PDB file of C-alpha atoms in Angstrom:
ATOM      1  CA  MET A   1      -9.274   5.164  57.792  1.00 95.00           C
ATOM      2  CA  ALA A   2      -7.925   4.817  54.291  1.00 97.00           C
ATOM      3  CA  LEU A   3      -3.982   4.326  53.049  1.00 97.00           C
ATOM      4  CA  PRO A   4      -4.336   5.032  49.462  1.00 96.00           C
ATOM      5  CA  ALA A   5      -0.690   3.136  47.266  1.00 95.00           C
ATOM      6  CA  THR A   6      -1.240   4.642  44.111  1.00 93.00           C
ATOM      7  CA  ALA A   7      -2.375   7.584  42.543  1.00 90.00           C
ATOM      8  CA  ALA A   8      -5.692   5.755  41.377  1.00 92.00           C
ATOM      9  CA  ASP A   9      -6.593   5.069  44.902  1.00 94.00           C
ATOM     10  CA  ALA A  10      -5.618   8.406  46.140  1.00 93.00           C
ATOM     11  CA  THR A  11      -8.357   9.444  43.770  1.00 92.00           C
ATOM     12  CA  GLY A  12     -10.734   6.907  44.475  1.00 95.00           C
ATOM     13  CA  LEU A  13     -10.573   6.653  48.593  1.00 97.00           C
ATOM     14  CA  MET A  14     -10.635  10.807  48.253  1.00 96.00           C
ATOM     15  CA  LYS A  15     -13.345  10.557  46.435  1.00 96.00           C
ATOM     16  CA  SER A  16     -14.774   8.499  48.829  1.00 97.00           C
ATOM     17  CA  ALA A  17     -13.915  10.758  52.273  1.00 97.00           C
ATOM     18  CA  ILE A  18     -15.009  13.300  50.966  1.00 96.00           C
ATOM     19  CA  ARG A  19     -18.919  12.376  49.917  1.00 96.00           C
ATOM     20  CA  ASP A  20     -18.299  10.089  53.746  1.00 95.00           C
ATOM     21  CA  ASP A  21     -20.949  11.353  55.825  1.00 95.00           C
ATOM     22  CA  ASN A  22     -18.159  10.262  59.166  1.00 95.00           C
ATOM     23  CA  PRO A  23     -14.973  12.112  59.778  1.00 95.00           C
ATOM     24  CA  VAL A  24     -12.000   9.784  57.687  1.00 96.00           C
ATOM     25  CA  LEU A  25      -7.834   9.499  58.418  1.00 96.00           C
ATOM     26  CA  PHE A  26      -6.554   9.857  55.458  1.00 96.00           C
ATOM     27  CA  PHE A  27      -2.466   8.602  55.214  1.00 94.00           C
ATOM     28  CA  GLU A  28      -0.382   9.392  52.309  1.00 91.00           C
ATOM     29  CA  HIS A  29       3.177   8.192  52.062  1.00 88.00           C
ATOM     30  CA  LYS A  30       5.498  11.304  51.540  1.00 84.00           C
ATOM     31  CA  ALA A  31       7.233   8.592  49.137  1.00 80.00           C
ATOM     32  CA  LEU A  32       5.004   7.462  47.430  1.00 83.00           C
ATOM     33  CA  TYR A  33       4.547  11.585  45.531  1.00 79.00           C
ATOM     34  CA  ARG A  34       7.833  10.746  43.811  1.00 78.00           C
ATOM     35  CA  ASN A  35       6.931   8.170  41.341  1.00 78.00           C
ATOM     36  CA  ARG A  36       4.643   8.122  38.537  1.00 80.00           C
ATOM     37  CA  TRP A  37       1.438   5.486  38.456  1.00 76.00           C
ATOM     38  CA  PRO A  38      -0.724   4.463  35.439  1.00 80.00           C
ATOM     39  CA  VAL A  39      -3.802   4.945  36.184  1.00 81.00           C
ATOM     40  CA  PRO A  40      -7.263   2.815  34.887  1.00 82.00           C
ATOM     41  CA  PRO A  41      -9.475   3.811  32.418  1.00 85.00           C
ATOM     42  CA  GLY A  42     -12.737   6.196  33.900  1.00 85.00           C
ATOM     43  CA  PHE A  43      -9.806   7.467  36.550  1.00 82.00           C
ATOM     44  CA  LYS A  44     -10.533  11.370  35.348  1.00 85.00           C
ATOM     45  CA  ASP A  45     -14.729  10.194  35.517  1.00 89.00           C
ATOM     46  CA  PRO A  46     -15.627  12.965  38.288  1.00 88.00           C
ATOM     47  CA  ASP A  47     -17.909   9.418  39.890  1.00 89.00           C
ATOM     48  CA  TYR A  48     -14.624   7.267  39.776  1.00 93.00           C
ATOM     49  CA  VAL A  49     -14.342   6.191  43.650  1.00 95.00           C
ATOM     50  CA  VAL A  50     -12.750   3.233  45.531  1.00 96.00           C
ATOM     51  CA  PRO A  51     -14.863   2.008  47.761  1.00 97.00           C
ATOM     52  CA  PHE A  52     -13.762   2.300  51.737  1.00 98.00           C
ATOM     53  CA  GLY A  53     -14.019  -1.529  52.668  1.00 98.00           C
ATOM     54  CA  GLN A  54     -13.009  -3.023  49.398  1.00 98.00           C
ATOM     55  CA  ALA A  55      -9.111  -4.124  49.715  1.00 99.00           C
ATOM     56  CA  ALA A  56      -7.513  -4.843  46.218  1.00 98.00           C
ATOM     57  CA  VAL A  57      -5.598  -8.505  45.142  1.00 99.00           C
ATOM     58  CA  ARG A  58      -2.402  -6.867  43.208  1.00 98.00           C
ATOM     59  CA  ARG A  59      -1.042 -10.168  42.596  1.00 99.00           C
ATOM     60  CA  ALA A  60      -2.723 -13.611  42.745  1.00 99.00           C
ATOM     61  CA  GLY A  61      -0.375 -16.217  45.056  1.00 99.00           C
ATOM     62  CA  THR A  62      -0.854 -19.825  46.134  1.00 98.00           C
ATOM     63  CA  ASP A  63       2.356 -20.125  48.141  1.00 99.00           C
ATOM     64  CA  ILE A  64       1.797 -17.376  51.041  1.00 99.00           C
ATOM     65  CA  THR A  65      -0.302 -14.580  51.462  1.00 99.00           C
ATOM     66  CA  VAL A  66       1.441 -10.818  51.867  1.00 99.00           C
ATOM     67  CA  VAL A  67      -0.567  -7.886  53.769  1.00 99.00           C
ATOM     68  CA  ALA A  68       0.803  -4.284  53.082  1.00 99.00           C
ATOM     69  CA  THR A  69      -0.008  -1.167  53.147  1.00 97.00           C
ATOM     70  CA  LEU A  70       1.491   2.293  51.125  1.00 95.00           C
ATOM     71  CA  CYS A  71       5.300   1.859  50.508  1.00 93.00           C
ATOM     72  CA  ALA A  72       5.380  -2.002  51.925  1.00 97.00           C
ATOM     73  CA  LEU A  73       3.076  -2.425  48.607  1.00 97.00           C
ATOM     74  CA  HIS A  74       5.809  -1.498  46.269  1.00 96.00           C
ATOM     75  CA  HIS A  75       8.711  -3.562  48.277  1.00 97.00           C
ATOM     76  CA  ALA A  76       6.484  -6.866  48.058  1.00 99.00           C
ATOM     77  CA  LEU A  77       5.178  -6.663  45.141  1.00 98.00           C
ATOM     78  CA  ALA A  78       9.140  -6.150  44.066  1.00 98.00           C
ATOM     79  CA  ALA A  79       9.737  -9.196  46.631  1.00 99.00           C
ATOM     80  CA  ALA A  80       7.029 -11.322  44.971  1.00 99.00           C
ATOM     81  CA  GLU A  81       7.820 -11.199  41.024  1.00 98.00           C
ATOM     82  CA  ALA A  82      11.625 -11.819  42.196  1.00 98.00           C
ATOM     83  CA  LEU A  83      11.019 -14.886  44.247  1.00 99.00           C
ATOM     84  CA  ALA A  84       8.264 -15.729  41.376  1.00 98.00           C
ATOM     85  CA  ALA A  85      11.730 -16.267  39.233  1.00 97.00           C
ATOM     86  CA  GLU A  86      12.455 -18.875  42.144  1.00 97.00           C
ATOM     87  CA  GLY A  87       9.199 -21.092  41.575  1.00 98.00           C
ATOM     88  CA  VAL A  88       7.466 -19.400  45.140  1.00 99.00           C
ATOM     89  CA  SER A  89       3.695 -18.071  44.628  1.00 99.00           C
ATOM     90  CA  VAL A  90       2.959 -15.145  46.225  1.00 99.00           C
ATOM     91  CA  GLU A  91      -0.438 -13.816  47.161  1.00 99.00           C
ATOM     92  CA  VAL A  92       0.163  -9.393  47.446  1.00 99.00           C
ATOM     93  CA  ILE A  93      -2.961  -7.714  49.036  1.00 99.00           C
ATOM     94  CA  ASP A  94      -3.327  -4.123  49.411  1.00 99.00           C
ATOM     95  CA  PRO A  95      -6.373  -3.476  52.068  1.00 98.00           C
ATOM     96  CA  ARG A  96      -6.960   0.339  51.023  1.00 98.00           C
ATOM     97  CA  THR A  97      -8.462   0.685  53.970  1.00 98.00           C
ATOM     98  CA  LEU A  98      -7.744  -0.461  58.018  1.00 96.00           C
ATOM     99  CA  VAL A  99     -11.670   1.162  58.621  1.00 95.00           C
ATOM    100  CA  PRO A 100     -12.934  -0.664  57.462  1.00 97.00           C
ATOM    101  CA  LEU A 101     -10.939  -3.767  57.054  1.00 98.00           C
ATOM    102  CA  ASP A 102     -12.019  -6.003  54.624  1.00 98.00           C
ATOM    103  CA  GLY A 103     -11.537  -8.893  56.522  1.00 98.00           C
ATOM    104  CA  GLU A 104     -12.977 -11.614  54.062  1.00 98.00           C
ATOM    105  CA  THR A 105     -10.902 -11.075  50.650  1.00 99.00           C
ATOM    106  CA  ILE A 106      -8.185 -11.276  53.691  1.00 99.00           C
ATOM    107  CA  ILE A 107      -9.622 -14.683  54.857  1.00 99.00           C
ATOM    108  CA  ALA A 108     -10.109 -15.974  51.898  1.00 99.00           C
ATOM    109  CA  SER A 109      -6.595 -15.357  50.358  1.00 99.00           C
ATOM    110  CA  VAL A 110      -4.844 -17.188  53.553  1.00 99.00           C
ATOM    111  CA  ARG A 111      -7.440 -20.820  53.374  1.00 99.00           C
ATOM    112  CA  LYS A 112      -5.343 -20.395  49.678  1.00 98.00           C
ATOM    113  CA  THR A 113      -2.280 -20.589  50.845  1.00 99.00           C
ATOM    114  CA  GLY A 114      -2.136 -21.286  54.331  1.00 98.00           C
ATOM    115  CA  ARG A 115       0.485 -19.017  55.179  1.00 99.00           C
ATOM    116  CA  LEU A 116       0.223 -14.762  56.522  1.00 99.00           C
ATOM    117  CA  LEU A 117       2.991 -12.706  56.681  1.00 99.00           C
ATOM    118  CA  VAL A 118       1.894  -8.782  57.056  1.00 99.00           C
ATOM    119  CA  VAL A 119       4.164  -5.568  56.164  1.00 98.00           C
ATOM    120  CA  ASP A 120       3.550  -2.016  57.610  1.00 97.00           C
ATOM    121  CA  GLU A 121       6.216   0.840  58.186  1.00 94.00           C
ATOM    122  CA  ALA A 122       3.758   1.150  61.929  1.00 93.00           C
ATOM    123  CA  TYR A 123       5.809  -0.453  65.115  1.00 94.00           C
ATOM    124  CA  LEU A 124       5.148  -4.074  65.939  1.00 93.00           C
ATOM    125  CA  THR A 125       3.497  -3.510  68.983  1.00 92.00           C
ATOM    126  CA  CYS A 126      -0.992  -2.085  69.139  1.00 91.00           C
ATOM    127  CA  SER A 127       0.021  -1.882  64.939  1.00 92.00           C
ATOM    128  CA  ILE A 128      -1.771  -2.849  61.562  1.00 92.00           C
ATOM    129  CA  GLN A 129       0.056  -5.929  61.590  1.00 96.00           C
ATOM    130  CA  SER A 130      -1.078  -7.279  65.295  1.00 96.00           C
ATOM    131  CA  GLU A 131      -4.635  -6.528  63.855  1.00 96.00           C
ATOM    132  CA  VAL A 132      -5.114  -8.053  60.636  1.00 98.00           C
ATOM    133  CA  ILE A 133      -2.987 -11.569  62.522  1.00 98.00           C
ATOM    134  CA  ALA A 134      -5.824 -11.487  65.226  1.00 98.00           C
ATOM    135  CA  LEU A 135      -8.264 -11.265  62.300  1.00 98.00           C
ATOM    136  CA  VAL A 136      -7.002 -14.179  60.779  1.00 98.00           C
ATOM    137  CA  THR A 137      -5.945 -16.229  64.042  1.00 98.00           C
ATOM    138  CA  GLU A 138      -9.660 -16.139  65.108  1.00 98.00           C
ATOM    139  CA  ARG A 139     -11.582 -15.937  61.734  1.00 98.00           C
ATOM    140  CA  ALA A 140      -9.341 -18.331  60.146  1.00 98.00           C
ATOM    141  CA  PHE A 141      -6.747 -20.421  62.729  1.00 98.00           C
ATOM    142  CA  GLY A 142      -7.276 -24.201  61.125  1.00 98.00           C
ATOM    143  CA  ALA A 143      -6.221 -22.431  57.437  1.00 98.00           C
ATOM    144  CA  LEU A 144      -2.898 -21.977  58.874  1.00 98.00           C
ATOM    145  CA  ARG A 145      -0.049 -24.624  58.259  1.00 98.00           C
ATOM    146  CA  THR A 146       2.501 -22.130  59.918  1.00 97.00           C
ATOM    147  CA  ALA A 147       2.642 -19.266  62.354  1.00 98.00           C
ATOM    148  CA  PRO A 148       1.549 -15.862  61.187  1.00 98.00           C
ATOM    149  CA  ARG A 149       4.411 -13.280  61.049  1.00 98.00           C
ATOM    150  CA  ARG A 150       4.547  -9.446  60.530  1.00 97.00           C
ATOM    151  CA  LEU A 151       7.555  -6.964  59.335  1.00 98.00           C
ATOM    152  CA  GLY A 152       7.193  -3.191  60.260  1.00 96.00           C
ATOM    153  CA  ASN A 153       9.356  -0.767  62.349  1.00 95.00           C
ATOM    154  CA  PRO A 154      11.088  -2.417  65.135  1.00 93.00           C
ATOM    155  CA  GLY A 155      10.175   0.267  68.079  1.00 92.00           C
ATOM    156  CA  VAL A 156      12.620   3.220  67.216  1.00 94.00           C
ATOM    157  CA  PRO A 157      12.147   6.190  65.131  1.00 94.00           C
ATOM    158  CA  VAL A 158      12.522   6.429  61.921  1.00 91.00           C
ATOM    159  CA  PRO A 159      15.609   8.422  60.884  1.00 91.00           C
ATOM    160  CA  PHE A 160      16.161  10.721  58.422  1.00 89.00           C
ATOM    161  CA  PRO A 161      19.248  10.112  56.198  1.00 92.00           C
ATOM    162  CA  PRO A 162      18.439   7.613  53.592  1.00 88.00           C
ATOM    163  CA  PRO A 163      20.304   5.025  54.476  1.00 91.00           C
ATOM    164  CA  LEU A 164      19.496   4.573  58.029  1.00 93.00           C
ATOM    165  CA  GLU A 165      15.842   5.040  57.144  1.00 90.00           C
ATOM    166  CA  ASP A 166      16.464   1.300  54.812  1.00 91.00           C
ATOM    167  CA  ALA A 167      17.961  -0.413  57.638  1.00 93.00           C
ATOM    168  CA  VAL A 168      15.011   0.509  60.352  1.00 94.00           C
ATOM    169  CA  LEU A 169      12.185  -0.572  58.077  1.00 95.00           C
ATOM    170  CA  PRO A 170      10.900  -3.453  56.037  1.00 97.00           C
ATOM    171  CA  GLY A 171      12.221  -3.865  52.009  1.00 97.00           C
ATOM    172  CA  THR A 172      11.762  -5.336  49.474  1.00 98.00           C
ATOM    173  CA  ALA A 173      14.748  -7.873  50.966  1.00 98.00           C
ATOM    174  CA  ASP A 174      13.526  -8.047  54.466  1.00 98.00           C
ATOM    175  CA  ILE A 175       9.952  -9.417  52.948  1.00 99.00           C
ATOM    176  CA  ALA A 176      11.083 -11.700  50.563  1.00 99.00           C
ATOM    177  CA  ALA A 177      14.120 -13.668  52.987  1.00 98.00           C
ATOM    178  CA  ALA A 178      10.376 -13.637  55.385  1.00 98.00           C
ATOM    179  CA  ILE A 179       8.598 -15.278  52.762  1.00 99.00           C
ATOM    180  CA  ARG A 180      11.781 -17.986  51.615  1.00 98.00           C
ATOM    181  CA  GLU A 181      11.521 -19.012  55.747  1.00 98.00           C
ATOM    182  CA  MET A 182       7.906 -19.504  55.949  1.00 98.00           C
ATOM    183  CA  VAL A 183       7.185 -21.309  52.678  1.00 98.00           C
ATOM    184  CA  SER A 184      10.455 -23.004  53.512  1.00 95.00           C
ATOM    185  CA  SER A 185       8.269 -24.156  56.942  1.00 81.00           C
TER     186      SER A 185
END
């Protein structure tokens, strides 16, 4: 199950999916189509792939780990940038795939920061957020300094008008507020 948040990841994960003999679910967020992305060297190489099960640490930090997917990743990076001015060091992880999930990268980060916030646009019930939190609490509970937290859709259909969509889905300000609350406890 692939969730690319950048053009390079979309290309590399799609090539991995095509080369994989197993069925692959590939989720693309339509809002990401409107962006221009920097691309890494070798991006156009036919052998450029992003392996499944390999998360990317998009920003290193020491105070809190934020795991975010698709559009939520970009909101998390913006929140991390804003909070850096306040002296809060946020590590942002892009899982890139959920199955397989790179639990080792996430757990190593939580062991370093002691805090976990998981952000996605999915419903909170039976969600990506719940699965990541379950993984961390099962394998690194003792490393947590505060309860893990999740942000996502509260369980309502996403409205079409952008202002209403913004009211339902977690954005930069929501993520920053959650981080401030978590690092102050």
